[in-house]
Amino acid sequence: MEIASKYSPNATEDKWYKYWMDKGFFKSEPDEREPYTIVIPPPNVTGVLHMGHMLNNTIQDILIRRARMMGKNACWVPGTDHASIATEAKVVNRLKTQGIDKADLSRDEFLNHAWAWTEEHGGIILEQLKKLGASCDWDRTCFTLDEPRSKAVIDTFVTLYEKGLIYRGIRMVNWDPEALTAVSDEEVVYKEVHSKLYYLNYKIEGSEDEFVTIATTRPETILGDTAVCINPNDERFAHLRGKRVLVPLVNRSIPIIEDEYVDMEFGTGCLKITPAHDINDYEIGMRHNLESIDILNDNGTLSEKAELFVGKDRFVVREEIVPELEKAGNLLKVENYDNKVGCSERTGAVIEPKLSTQWFLKMSDMAKVALDAVMNDEVKFHPAKFKNVYRHWMENVKDWCISRQLYWGHRIPVFYLESGEFFVASTIEDAVEKAKTATGNSALTVADLTQEEDVLDTWASSWLWPMSVFDQNNEVDYYYPTNDLVTGHDIIFFWVARMIMAGYEFKGTFPFRNVYFTGMVRDKQGRKMSKQLGNSPDPLDLMATYGADGVRVGMLLCSPAGGDLLFDESLPEQGRNFANKIWNAFRLVKGWEINNSIEQPEYVKQAISWFDAKLDQTIEIVNDHFSKYRISDALMTVYTVFWQEFSSWYLEAIKPAYQQPLDGATYKATVEFFDKMLRLLHPFMPFLTEEIWQTLEDRKEGESIMVSDMPVAKPLNADLLDKFEIMKEAVGGIRTIRKEKNIPMKDALNLDVLGGENYAADFDAVLVKMANIREMTMVSEKTEGAVSFMARTNEYFVPMDGMIDVEAELEKLRKELAHQQGFLNGVMKKLSNERFVGSAPEAVVAKERQKQADAEAKIKTLTESIARLEK
RNA sequence: GGGCGAUUAGCUCAGUUGGUUUAGAGCACUUGGUUUACACCCAAGGGGUCGGGGGUUCGACUCCCUCAUCGCCCA
């Protein structure tokens, strides 16, 4: 059979993905097996695949494929998120390019555009995930805004309201003047900006030339000032107590109040108070019963209440008010000042703290339960360091503003009578019934009720995701709680924390057992990959170039849980090279001519016994890594074993001479080993392993490596493995001599071994083959005229017919002797310390004594060899 | 300003409750090798006073304190 010398992924990937889909291997139905469930972090419905998705979904696919091969009923539920504000912003922008203003559209008209956009772009990202090999049960694809999910969201709102956990109130919220909606605290990103600090003089009422000076970065807000505040402990301003000042330009009289909030060190120690436009000022205003003057319109322009600059944008006013203040003699000085400004995560607009009527969800009780669950490891975080981050947030959690002034989302199920009285119900019909009962007016109809205009925050649907994606009657008890959640640590508060809260609140138990946090994917310079920077490669291009398996391996090779991944094209390249390495090992094995009449050589028997044990050890190590969610380490283990141990040692050891046939027993054993290696690799490299597995042996229609069993380890033969390592050292020693003496590999050498009583000959035949030894002799005395080296306590001699460079040999031996003596000194220092021998565990002391014995034996051998050469 | 975390080879990272490590891996690098599965390869090799200082301990990369630098989160 002719097999190409390079693996070509493009030809095989689509073929096997289709095969898996056709055979229904991704599907899951409840049965008697133990379930293993993952729900996908739903990407934005109109989003495109980026490197973060690649990493995240590769890890999920590895976990789900492995669970499937371990006999679990593996169910990976895919889906998308309607992403309320993000999608609405995109639709608004598109309408703008068509010359349509959102404000001119009715709610229904806008929603028609939004659905059209969703149908046009929705689900592309899921198709892209298929290229990656994602083994999701696609029949289960959910959307946060589809019927069942919407029902769950609405019912949940009603339930929470009836429990008294949802309330409506006027609060200071983060207002996005561009999207014209409130956003949650988590949707505000703080950006460092260079701004200015303005020192303004406020004239003291009733005096001619007395002033107080305040410092502010926002001079335009003075028009909404309702007080000036000083710290009661600040003696500098004791004379101001009880006085009033005049707001510059408008000459409104406001009081001087005292509050310990004021930082005496900052600015001038005097603070202007604008309760309508700053959260801290708002709180101070509440404490002191101050009036609140809202000088801003929803779009960020100044309102009538400002009296001046009405209708102009706040940033324009900031420019224009300064010369006015200067003219009026109120501007003392201006300093440069760096501060952080809150911006909308979605629109980028500078957020304005604003008083408005919103719906809130009480968090404190739910947060406590969810905090405990994580702190006592009922829900485990990987890595655990995120527990601290989580705790800090949960202990300071504030009520969740769940209303948004948008169209695209779940409309809040609150229905108002004209009187303002409202009723919360899943449907308007239920609301009518409630209204009838409450008012005693049985003539009420749906026409008398108006539904709340606001929609719910997008996370109010995502937080139900692990339960809402399952059939509530037949399935949810089987699949829920899910097993593992894989997500970026950037949404630990948005999403992870809230899912945990929802899990306990509605299901009485955690939504998932483990959370695996991935890091951010960054470029070589450490910048987060983003569309704006244009520093993110297109995942589809990458997969076309390096193969999906190559990209998967590349991403995994250096991405520990929670650690950022510095992505560079050398990574998928390495993955591609590994795929090719496996491919060529396959070529080698399939290329051998098999002859069942040949006897199995001794060196092959030895190699098989060793690699059999090596595989057991590998399986155990991989299992251990997975149990700790060290997925990169698990991959690296298989990677190294395949490349170093299987290819470079095992295959080289059993390889027959050029164009010679291989015996049947060896072929059979080798194919079995290969098969096990492939199954260990399959979760990481699904396509390549399937392609090879299908050809390695005759397979029946419908068979697949993805539904085969993960190999299980036999009890470990550690002694055997150690003996092989000694043999490797000996081969290495001989290779080094060849290099130093310039002896080509094809020239056979003789080897004398001074091994002592404990010498293990188990792998001598492999040694002879791998080092190309003509004759290997066990000797009881040092060989004269030979180059020597040691492996453990064995001494090896390669006779050189007097071609020895004595000085070079001596130098080598002395260097080794010095190292051994240094090592022994360290050991002896410990052993001669009575307190060490007395207080260290016995096993530790025994180990040190063994080290001492070995080092002493080596030193004796080296000293003798040196003495002999010095003669 | 508050909190969390990091700092180990040129780069990216391991080092799993302090003791098989005078520190490991992958990549990169140097040298040698190819009619023999793979140059997307093989072999050998160099390279680190574990960020600085102090402490606890018989023993510290590992625990504590402190300083420095960086990153992230929150206000």
Coordinates of N, CA and C in Angstrom, one line a residue, chain A residues 227-421:
Chain A
A227 N -24.7 70.9 47.1 CA -24.0 71.1 48.4 C -22.5 71.2 48.1
V228 N -21.7 71.7 49.1 CA -20.3 71.5 49.1 C -20.0 70.8 50.4
C229 N -19.1 69.9 50.4 CA -18.9 69.0 51.5 C -17.5 69.1 52.1
I230 N -17.4 69.1 53.4 CA -16.0 69.1 54.0 C -16.0 68.0 55.0
N231 N -14.8 67.6 55.4 CA -14.6 66.6 56.4 C -14.8 67.2 57.8
P232 N -15.6 66.7 58.7 CA -15.8 67.3 60.0 C -14.6 67.4 60.8
N233 N -13.6 66.6 60.5 CA -12.3 66.6 61.2 C -11.3 67.6 60.7
D234 N -11.7 68.3 59.6 CA -10.7 69.1 58.9 C -10.8 70.5 59.5
E235 N -9.8 70.9 60.4 CA -9.8 72.1 61.1 C -9.6 73.3 60.1
R236 N -9.0 73.0 59.0 CA -8.8 74.1 58.0 C -10.1 74.8 57.6
F237 N -11.2 74.0 57.7 CA -12.5 74.6 57.2 C -13.5 74.8 58.3
A238 N -13.0 74.8 59.6 CA -13.9 74.9 60.7 C -14.7 76.2 60.6
H239 N -14.2 77.2 60.0 CA -14.9 78.5 59.9 C -16.0 78.5 58.9
L240 N -16.1 77.4 58.1 CA -17.1 77.4 57.1 C -18.4 76.7 57.6
R241 N -18.3 76.1 58.7 CA -19.5 75.3 59.2 C -20.7 76.1 59.2
G242 N -21.8 75.5 58.6 CA -23.1 76.2 58.7 C -23.3 77.3 57.7
K243 N -22.2 77.6 56.9 CA -22.4 78.6 55.9 C -22.9 78.1 54.6
R244 N -23.2 79.0 53.7 CA -23.7 78.5 52.3 C -22.8 79.2 51.3
V245 N -22.8 78.5 50.1 CA -22.0 79.1 49.0 C -22.9 79.2 47.8
L246 N -22.3 79.9 46.8 CA -23.1 80.2 45.6 C -22.4 79.4 44.4
V247 N -23.3 78.6 43.7 CA -22.7 77.9 42.6 C -22.4 78.9 41.5
P248 N -21.1 78.8 41.0 CA -20.7 79.7 39.9 C -21.7 79.7 38.7
L249 N -21.7 80.8 38.0 CA -22.5 81.1 36.8 C -24.0 81.2 37.1
V250 N -24.5 80.2 37.9 CA -26.0 80.3 38.1 C -26.3 81.0 39.4
N251 N -25.3 81.1 40.3 CA -25.5 81.8 41.6 C -26.6 81.2 42.4
R252 N -26.7 79.9 42.4 CA -27.7 79.2 43.2 C -27.0 79.0 44.6
S253 N -27.8 79.2 45.6 CA -27.3 79.0 47.0 C -27.4 77.6 47.5
I254 N -26.3 77.0 47.9 CA -26.3 75.6 48.4 C -25.5 75.6 49.7
P255 N -25.9 74.6 50.6 CA -25.2 74.5 51.9 C -23.9 73.9 51.9
I256 N -23.1 74.2 52.9 CA -21.9 73.5 53.2 C -22.2 72.4 54.2
I257 N -21.9 71.2 53.9 CA -22.3 70.1 54.8 C -21.0 69.4 55.2
E258 N -21.1 68.5 56.2 CA -19.9 67.8 56.7 C -20.1 66.3 56.6
D259 N -19.1 65.6 56.0 CA -19.3 64.2 55.9 C -17.8 63.6 55.9
E260 N -17.7 62.5 56.6 CA -16.4 61.9 56.7 C -15.9 61.2 55.5
Y261 N -16.8 61.1 54.5 CA -16.4 60.5 53.2 C -15.3 61.3 52.5
V262 N -15.3 62.6 52.8 CA -14.4 63.5 52.1 C -12.9 63.2 52.5
D263 N -12.1 63.0 51.4 CA -10.7 62.7 51.6 C -10.0 64.0 51.8
M264 N -9.4 64.3 53.0 CA -8.8 65.6 53.3 C -7.6 65.8 52.5
E265 N -7.0 64.7 52.0 CA -5.7 64.8 51.2 C -6.0 65.2 49.8
F266 N -7.1 64.8 49.3 CA -7.3 64.9 47.8 C -7.8 66.3 47.5
G267 N -7.2 66.8 46.4 CA -7.6 68.1 45.9 C -7.5 69.2 46.9
T268 N -8.5 69.9 47.2 CA -8.5 70.9 48.2 C -9.0 70.5 49.6
G269 N -9.6 69.3 49.6 CA -10.3 68.9 50.8 C -11.7 69.3 50.9
C270 N -12.1 70.1 49.8 CA -13.6 70.4 49.7 C -14.1 69.7 48.5
L271 N -15.3 69.2 48.7 CA -15.9 68.4 47.6 C -17.3 69.0 47.2
K272 N -17.5 69.1 45.9 CA -18.8 69.5 45.5 C -19.7 68.3 45.4
I273 N -20.9 68.5 45.7 CA -21.9 67.3 45.7 C -22.9 67.4 44.6
T274 N -22.9 66.5 43.7 CA -23.9 66.4 42.6 C -24.7 65.1 42.7
P275 N -25.7 65.0 43.5 CA -26.3 63.7 43.8 C -26.9 63.0 42.6
A276 N -27.2 63.8 41.6 CA -27.8 63.1 40.4 C -26.8 62.4 39.5
H277 N -25.5 62.8 39.7 CA -24.6 62.3 38.7 C -23.3 61.7 39.2
D278 N -23.4 61.2 40.4 CA -22.2 60.5 40.9 C -22.7 59.6 42.1
I279 N -22.3 58.4 42.0 CA -22.8 57.4 43.0 C -22.4 57.8 44.4
N280 N -21.2 58.3 44.7 CA -20.9 58.6 46.0 C -21.6 59.9 46.5
D281 N -21.7 60.8 45.6 CA -22.5 62.0 45.9 C -23.9 61.7 46.2
Y282 N -24.4 60.7 45.4 CA -25.8 60.3 45.6 C -26.0 59.8 47.0
E283 N -25.0 59.0 47.5 CA -25.1 58.4 48.9 C -25.0 59.5 49.9
I284 N -24.1 60.4 49.7 CA -24.0 61.6 50.6 C -25.3 62.4 50.6
G285 N -25.9 62.6 49.4 CA -27.1 63.3 49.3 C -28.2 62.6 50.1
M286 N -28.3 61.3 50.0 CA -29.3 60.6 50.8 C -29.1 60.8 52.3
R287 N -27.8 60.7 52.7 CA -27.6 60.9 54.2 C -27.9 62.3 54.7
H288 N -27.8 63.3 53.8 CA -28.0 64.7 54.2 C -29.3 65.3 53.6
N289 N -30.1 64.4 53.1 CA -31.4 64.9 52.5 C -31.2 66.1 51.5
L290 N -30.3 65.9 50.6 CA -30.1 66.9 49.7 C -31.0 66.8 48.5
E291 N -31.2 67.9 47.9 CA -32.0 67.9 46.6 C -31.1 67.3 45.5
S292 N -31.8 66.6 44.5 CA -31.1 66.0 43.5 C -31.5 66.7 42.2
I293 N -30.5 67.3 41.5 CA -30.9 68.0 40.2 C -30.3 67.3 39.1
D294 N -31.2 66.7 38.3 CA -30.7 65.9 37.1 C -30.5 66.8 35.9
I295 N -29.3 67.1 35.6 CA -29.1 68.1 34.5 C -28.8 67.4 33.2
L296 N -28.9 66.1 33.1 CA -28.7 65.4 31.9 C -29.9 64.8 31.3
N297 N -30.0 64.9 30.0 CA -31.0 64.1 29.2 C -30.4 62.7 29.0
D298 N -31.3 61.7 28.6 CA -30.9 60.4 28.4 C -29.8 60.2 27.4
N299 N -29.7 61.1 26.5 CA -28.6 61.0 25.4 C -27.4 61.7 25.8
G300 N -27.3 62.2 27.0 CA -26.0 62.8 27.5 C -25.9 64.3 27.2
T301 N -27.0 64.9 26.7 CA -27.0 66.4 26.6 C -27.6 67.0 27.8
L302 N -27.3 68.3 28.0 CA -27.8 69.0 29.2 C -29.3 69.3 29.1
S303 N -30.0 69.1 30.2 CA -31.4 69.3 30.2 C -31.8 70.7 30.7
E304 N -33.0 71.0 30.6 CA -33.6 72.3 31.1 C -33.1 72.7 32.5
K305 N -33.0 71.6 33.3 CA -32.6 71.9 34.7 C -31.2 72.5 34.9
A306 N -30.4 72.3 33.9 CA -29.1 72.8 34.0 C -29.1 74.4 33.8
E307 N -30.1 74.9 33.2 CA -30.3 76.3 33.0 C -29.4 76.9 31.9
L308 N -28.1 76.4 31.9 CA -27.2 76.9 30.9 C -26.8 75.7 29.9
F309 N -26.4 76.1 28.8 CA -25.9 75.1 27.8 C -26.9 74.0 27.5
V310 N -28.2 74.3 27.6 CA -29.2 73.3 27.4 C -29.2 72.7 26.0
G311 N -29.2 71.4 25.9 CA -29.2 70.7 24.6 C -27.8 70.4 24.1
K312 N -26.8 70.9 24.8 CA -25.4 70.5 24.3 C -24.9 69.3 25.0
D313 N -24.1 68.5 24.3 CA -23.5 67.3 24.9 C -22.6 67.7 26.1
R314 N -22.6 66.8 27.0 CA -21.8 67.0 28.2 C -20.3 67.3 28.0
F315 N -19.7 66.7 27.0 CA -18.3 66.9 26.7 C -18.1 68.2 26.0
V316 N -19.0 68.7 25.2 CA -19.0 70.0 24.6 C -19.0 71.0 25.7
V317 N -19.9 70.8 26.6 CA -20.1 71.8 27.7 C -18.9 71.9 28.6
R318 N -18.2 70.7 28.8 CA -17.0 70.7 29.6 C -16.0 71.7 29.0
E319 N -15.9 71.7 27.6 CA -15.0 72.6 26.9 C -15.4 74.1 27.1
E320 N -16.7 74.2 26.9 CA -17.3 75.6 26.8 C -17.4 76.3 28.2
I321 N -17.6 75.5 29.2 CA -17.9 76.1 30.5 C -16.6 76.7 31.2
V322 N -15.4 76.1 30.8 CA -14.2 76.6 31.4 C -13.9 78.1 31.1
P323 N -14.0 78.5 29.9 CA -13.7 79.9 29.6 C -14.8 80.8 30.4
E324 N -16.0 80.3 30.4 CA -17.0 81.1 31.1 C -16.7 81.2 32.6
L325 N -16.2 80.1 33.2 CA -15.8 80.2 34.6 C -14.6 81.1 34.8
E326 N -13.7 81.1 33.8 CA -12.5 81.9 34.0 C -12.9 83.4 33.9
K327 N -13.9 83.7 33.0 CA -14.3 85.0 32.8 C -15.0 85.5 34.0
A328 N -15.7 84.6 34.7 CA -16.5 85.0 35.9 C -15.6 85.0 37.1
G329 N -14.3 84.6 36.9 CA -13.4 84.7 38.1 C -13.4 83.5 39.0
N330 N -14.1 82.4 38.5 CA -14.2 81.3 39.4 C -13.1 80.2 39.2
L331 N -12.3 80.3 38.1 CA -11.3 79.3 37.8 C -10.0 79.7 38.4
L332 N -9.6 78.8 39.4 CA -8.3 79.1 40.1 C -7.1 78.6 39.3
K333 N -7.2 77.3 39.0 CA -6.1 76.7 38.2 C -6.6 75.4 37.6
V334 N -5.8 74.8 36.7 CA -6.1 73.5 36.0 C -4.8 72.7 36.1
E335 N -5.0 71.4 36.5 CA -3.9 70.5 36.6 C -4.2 69.3 35.7
N336 N -3.1 68.7 35.2 CA -3.3 67.4 34.5 C -3.5 66.3 35.5
Y337 N -4.4 65.4 35.2 CA -4.8 64.4 36.1 C -5.2 63.1 35.4
D338 N -4.6 62.0 35.8 CA -5.0 60.7 35.2 C -6.0 60.0 36.0
N339 N -7.1 59.7 35.5 CA -8.1 58.9 36.2 C -8.8 57.9 35.3
K340 N -9.6 57.1 36.0 CA -10.3 56.0 35.2 C -11.8 56.4 35.0
V341 N -12.2 56.2 33.8 CA -13.5 56.6 33.4 C -14.3 55.3 33.0
G342 N -15.5 55.1 33.6 CA -16.3 54.0 33.2 C -16.9 54.1 31.8
C343 N -16.7 53.0 31.0 CA -17.3 53.0 29.7 C -18.1 51.8 29.5
S344 N -19.1 51.9 28.6 CA -19.9 50.8 28.3 C -19.2 49.7 27.6
E345 N -19.3 48.5 28.1 CA -18.6 47.4 27.5 C -19.0 47.2 26.0
R346 N -20.2 47.5 25.7 CA -20.7 47.2 24.4 C -20.6 48.4 23.4
T347 N -20.9 49.6 23.9 CA -20.9 50.7 22.9 C -19.7 51.6 23.1
G348 N -19.0 51.4 24.2 CA -17.8 52.2 24.4 C -18.1 53.6 24.9
A349 N -19.4 54.0 25.0 CA -19.8 55.3 25.5 C -19.4 55.5 26.9
V350 N -19.1 56.7 27.3 CA -18.8 57.0 28.7 C -20.1 56.9 29.5
I351 N -20.0 56.0 30.5 CA -21.2 55.8 31.3 C -21.5 57.0 32.2
E352 N -22.8 57.3 32.3 CA -23.2 58.3 33.2 C -24.0 57.7 34.4
P353 N -23.5 57.9 35.6 CA -24.4 57.5 36.7 C -25.7 58.3 36.7
K354 N -26.8 57.6 36.8 CA -28.0 58.3 36.5 C -29.1 57.7 37.4
L355 N -30.0 58.5 37.9 CA -31.1 58.0 38.7 C -32.2 57.6 37.7
S356 N -32.6 56.4 37.9 CA -33.8 56.0 37.0 C -34.5 54.8 37.7
T357 N -35.7 54.6 37.1 CA -36.5 53.5 37.7 C -36.1 52.2 37.0
Q358 N -35.7 51.2 37.7 CA -35.3 50.0 37.2 C -35.8 48.8 38.0
W359 N -35.6 47.6 37.4 CA -36.0 46.4 38.2 C -34.7 45.8 38.8
F360 N -34.8 45.3 40.0 CA -33.6 44.8 40.6 C -33.9 43.4 41.2
L361 N -32.9 42.6 41.3 CA -33.0 41.3 41.9 C -32.1 41.3 43.2
K362 N -32.7 40.9 44.3 CA -31.9 40.9 45.6 C -30.9 39.7 45.5
M363 N -29.7 40.0 45.9 CA -28.7 39.1 45.7 C -28.2 38.4 47.0
S364 N -28.3 39.1 48.1 CA -27.5 38.7 49.3 C -27.7 37.3 49.7
D365 N -29.0 36.8 49.8 CA -29.2 35.4 50.2 C -28.7 34.4 49.2
M366 N -29.0 34.6 48.0 CA -28.5 33.7 46.9 C -27.0 33.7 46.9
A367 N -26.4 34.9 47.1 CA -24.9 35.0 47.0 C -24.3 34.2 48.1
K368 N -24.9 34.2 49.3 CA -24.3 33.5 50.4 C -24.3 32.0 50.1
V369 N -25.4 31.4 49.7 CA -25.4 30.0 49.4 C -24.4 29.7 48.3
A370 N -24.3 30.5 47.3 CA -23.4 30.2 46.2 C -21.9 30.4 46.6
L371 N -21.7 31.3 47.5 CA -20.4 31.5 48.0 C -19.9 30.2 48.8
D372 N -20.8 29.8 49.7 CA -20.4 28.6 50.5 C -20.1 27.4 49.6
A373 N -20.9 27.2 48.6 CA -20.8 26.1 47.7 C -19.4 26.0 47.1
V374 N -18.8 27.2 46.8 CA -17.5 27.2 46.2 C -16.4 27.1 47.3
M375 N -16.7 27.8 48.4 CA -15.6 27.7 49.4 C -15.5 26.3 50.0
N376 N -16.6 25.6 50.1 CA -16.4 24.2 50.6 C -16.2 23.2 49.5
D377 N -15.9 23.6 48.3 CA -15.6 22.8 47.2 C -16.7 21.9 46.7
E378 N -17.9 22.2 47.0 CA -19.0 21.5 46.4 C -19.0 21.7 44.9
V379 N -18.7 23.0 44.6 CA -18.3 23.3 43.2 C -16.8 23.6 43.2
K380 N -16.1 22.9 42.4 CA -14.6 23.0 42.4 C -14.2 23.9 41.3
F381 N -13.3 24.9 41.7 CA -12.7 25.7 40.6 C -11.3 25.2 40.3
H382 N -11.0 25.2 39.0 CA -9.7 24.9 38.5 C -9.2 26.0 37.6
P383 N -8.1 26.7 38.0 CA -7.4 26.5 39.3 C -8.1 27.1 40.5
A384 N -7.7 26.7 41.6 CA -8.4 27.1 42.9 C -8.2 28.5 43.2
K385 N -7.2 29.2 42.6 CA -7.0 30.5 43.0 C -8.2 31.5 42.7
F386 N -9.0 31.0 41.8 CA -10.2 31.9 41.5 C -11.2 31.9 42.6
K387 N -11.0 31.0 43.6 CA -11.9 31.0 44.7 C -11.8 32.3 45.5
N388 N -10.6 32.9 45.6 CA -10.5 34.1 46.3 C -11.1 35.3 45.6
V389 N -10.9 35.3 44.2 CA -11.5 36.3 43.4 C -13.1 36.3 43.6
Y390 N -13.5 35.1 43.5 CA -15.0 34.8 43.6 C -15.5 35.3 45.0
R391 N -14.8 34.9 46.0 CA -15.2 35.3 47.4 C -15.3 36.8 47.5
H392 N -14.3 37.5 47.1 CA -14.2 38.9 47.2 C -15.5 39.5 46.6
W393 N -15.8 39.0 45.4 CA -17.0 39.6 44.7 C -18.3 39.3 45.5
M394 N -18.4 38.0 45.9 CA -19.7 37.5 46.5 C -19.9 38.2 47.8
E395 N -18.8 38.6 48.5 CA -19.0 39.2 49.8 C -19.4 40.7 49.6
N396 N -19.2 41.2 48.4 CA -19.5 42.6 48.2 C -20.6 42.8 47.2
V397 N -21.3 41.8 46.9 CA -22.3 41.8 45.8 C -23.4 42.8 46.1
K398 N -23.8 43.5 45.0 CA -24.9 44.4 45.2 C -26.1 43.9 44.4
D399 N -27.3 44.4 44.6 CA -28.4 43.9 43.9 C -28.2 44.1 42.4
W400 N -28.8 43.2 41.7 CA -28.6 43.1 40.2 C -29.6 43.8 39.5
C401 N -29.2 44.8 38.8 CA -30.1 45.6 37.9 C -30.4 44.8 36.7
I402 N -31.7 44.2 36.6 CA -32.0 43.3 35.5 C -32.8 43.9 34.4
S403 N -33.1 45.1 34.5 CA -33.9 45.7 33.4 C -33.0 46.4 32.4
R404 N -33.4 46.4 31.2 CA -32.6 47.1 30.1 C -33.6 47.8 29.2
Q405 N -33.3 49.0 28.8 CA -34.2 49.8 28.0 C -33.9 49.5 26.5
L406 N -34.1 48.2 26.2 CA -33.8 47.7 24.8 C -35.1 46.9 24.3
Y407 N -35.0 46.6 23.1 CA -36.1 45.8 22.5 C -35.7 44.3 22.4
W408 N -34.4 44.0 22.1 CA -34.0 42.7 21.8 C -33.7 41.9 23.1
G409 N -34.7 41.1 23.5 CA -34.5 40.4 24.7 C -35.9 39.9 25.3
H410 N -35.9 39.4 26.5 CA -37.1 38.9 27.1 C -37.8 40.0 27.7
R411 N -39.0 40.3 27.2 CA -39.7 41.5 27.8 C -40.2 41.2 29.2
I412 N -40.0 42.1 30.0 CA -40.3 41.9 31.4 C -41.8 41.6 31.6
P413 N -42.2 40.5 32.3 CA -43.6 40.1 32.4 C -44.4 40.9 33.5
V414 N -44.4 42.2 33.3 CA -45.1 43.0 34.3 C -46.1 43.8 33.5
F415 N -47.4 43.8 34.0 CA -48.4 44.5 33.3 C -49.1 45.6 34.1
Y416 N -49.2 46.7 33.5 CA -49.7 47.9 34.3 C -51.1 48.2 33.9
L417 N -51.8 48.6 34.9 CA -53.1 49.3 34.7 C -52.8 50.7 34.5
E418 N -53.8 51.4 34.0 CA -53.6 52.9 33.7 C -53.3 53.6 35.0
S419 N -53.8 53.1 36.1 CA -53.5 53.7 37.4 C -52.1 53.6 37.9
G420 N -51.3 52.7 37.2 CA -49.9 52.5 37.6 C -49.8 51.2 38.4
E421 N -50.9 50.7 38.9 CA -50.8 49.5 39.6 C -50.4 48.4 38.6

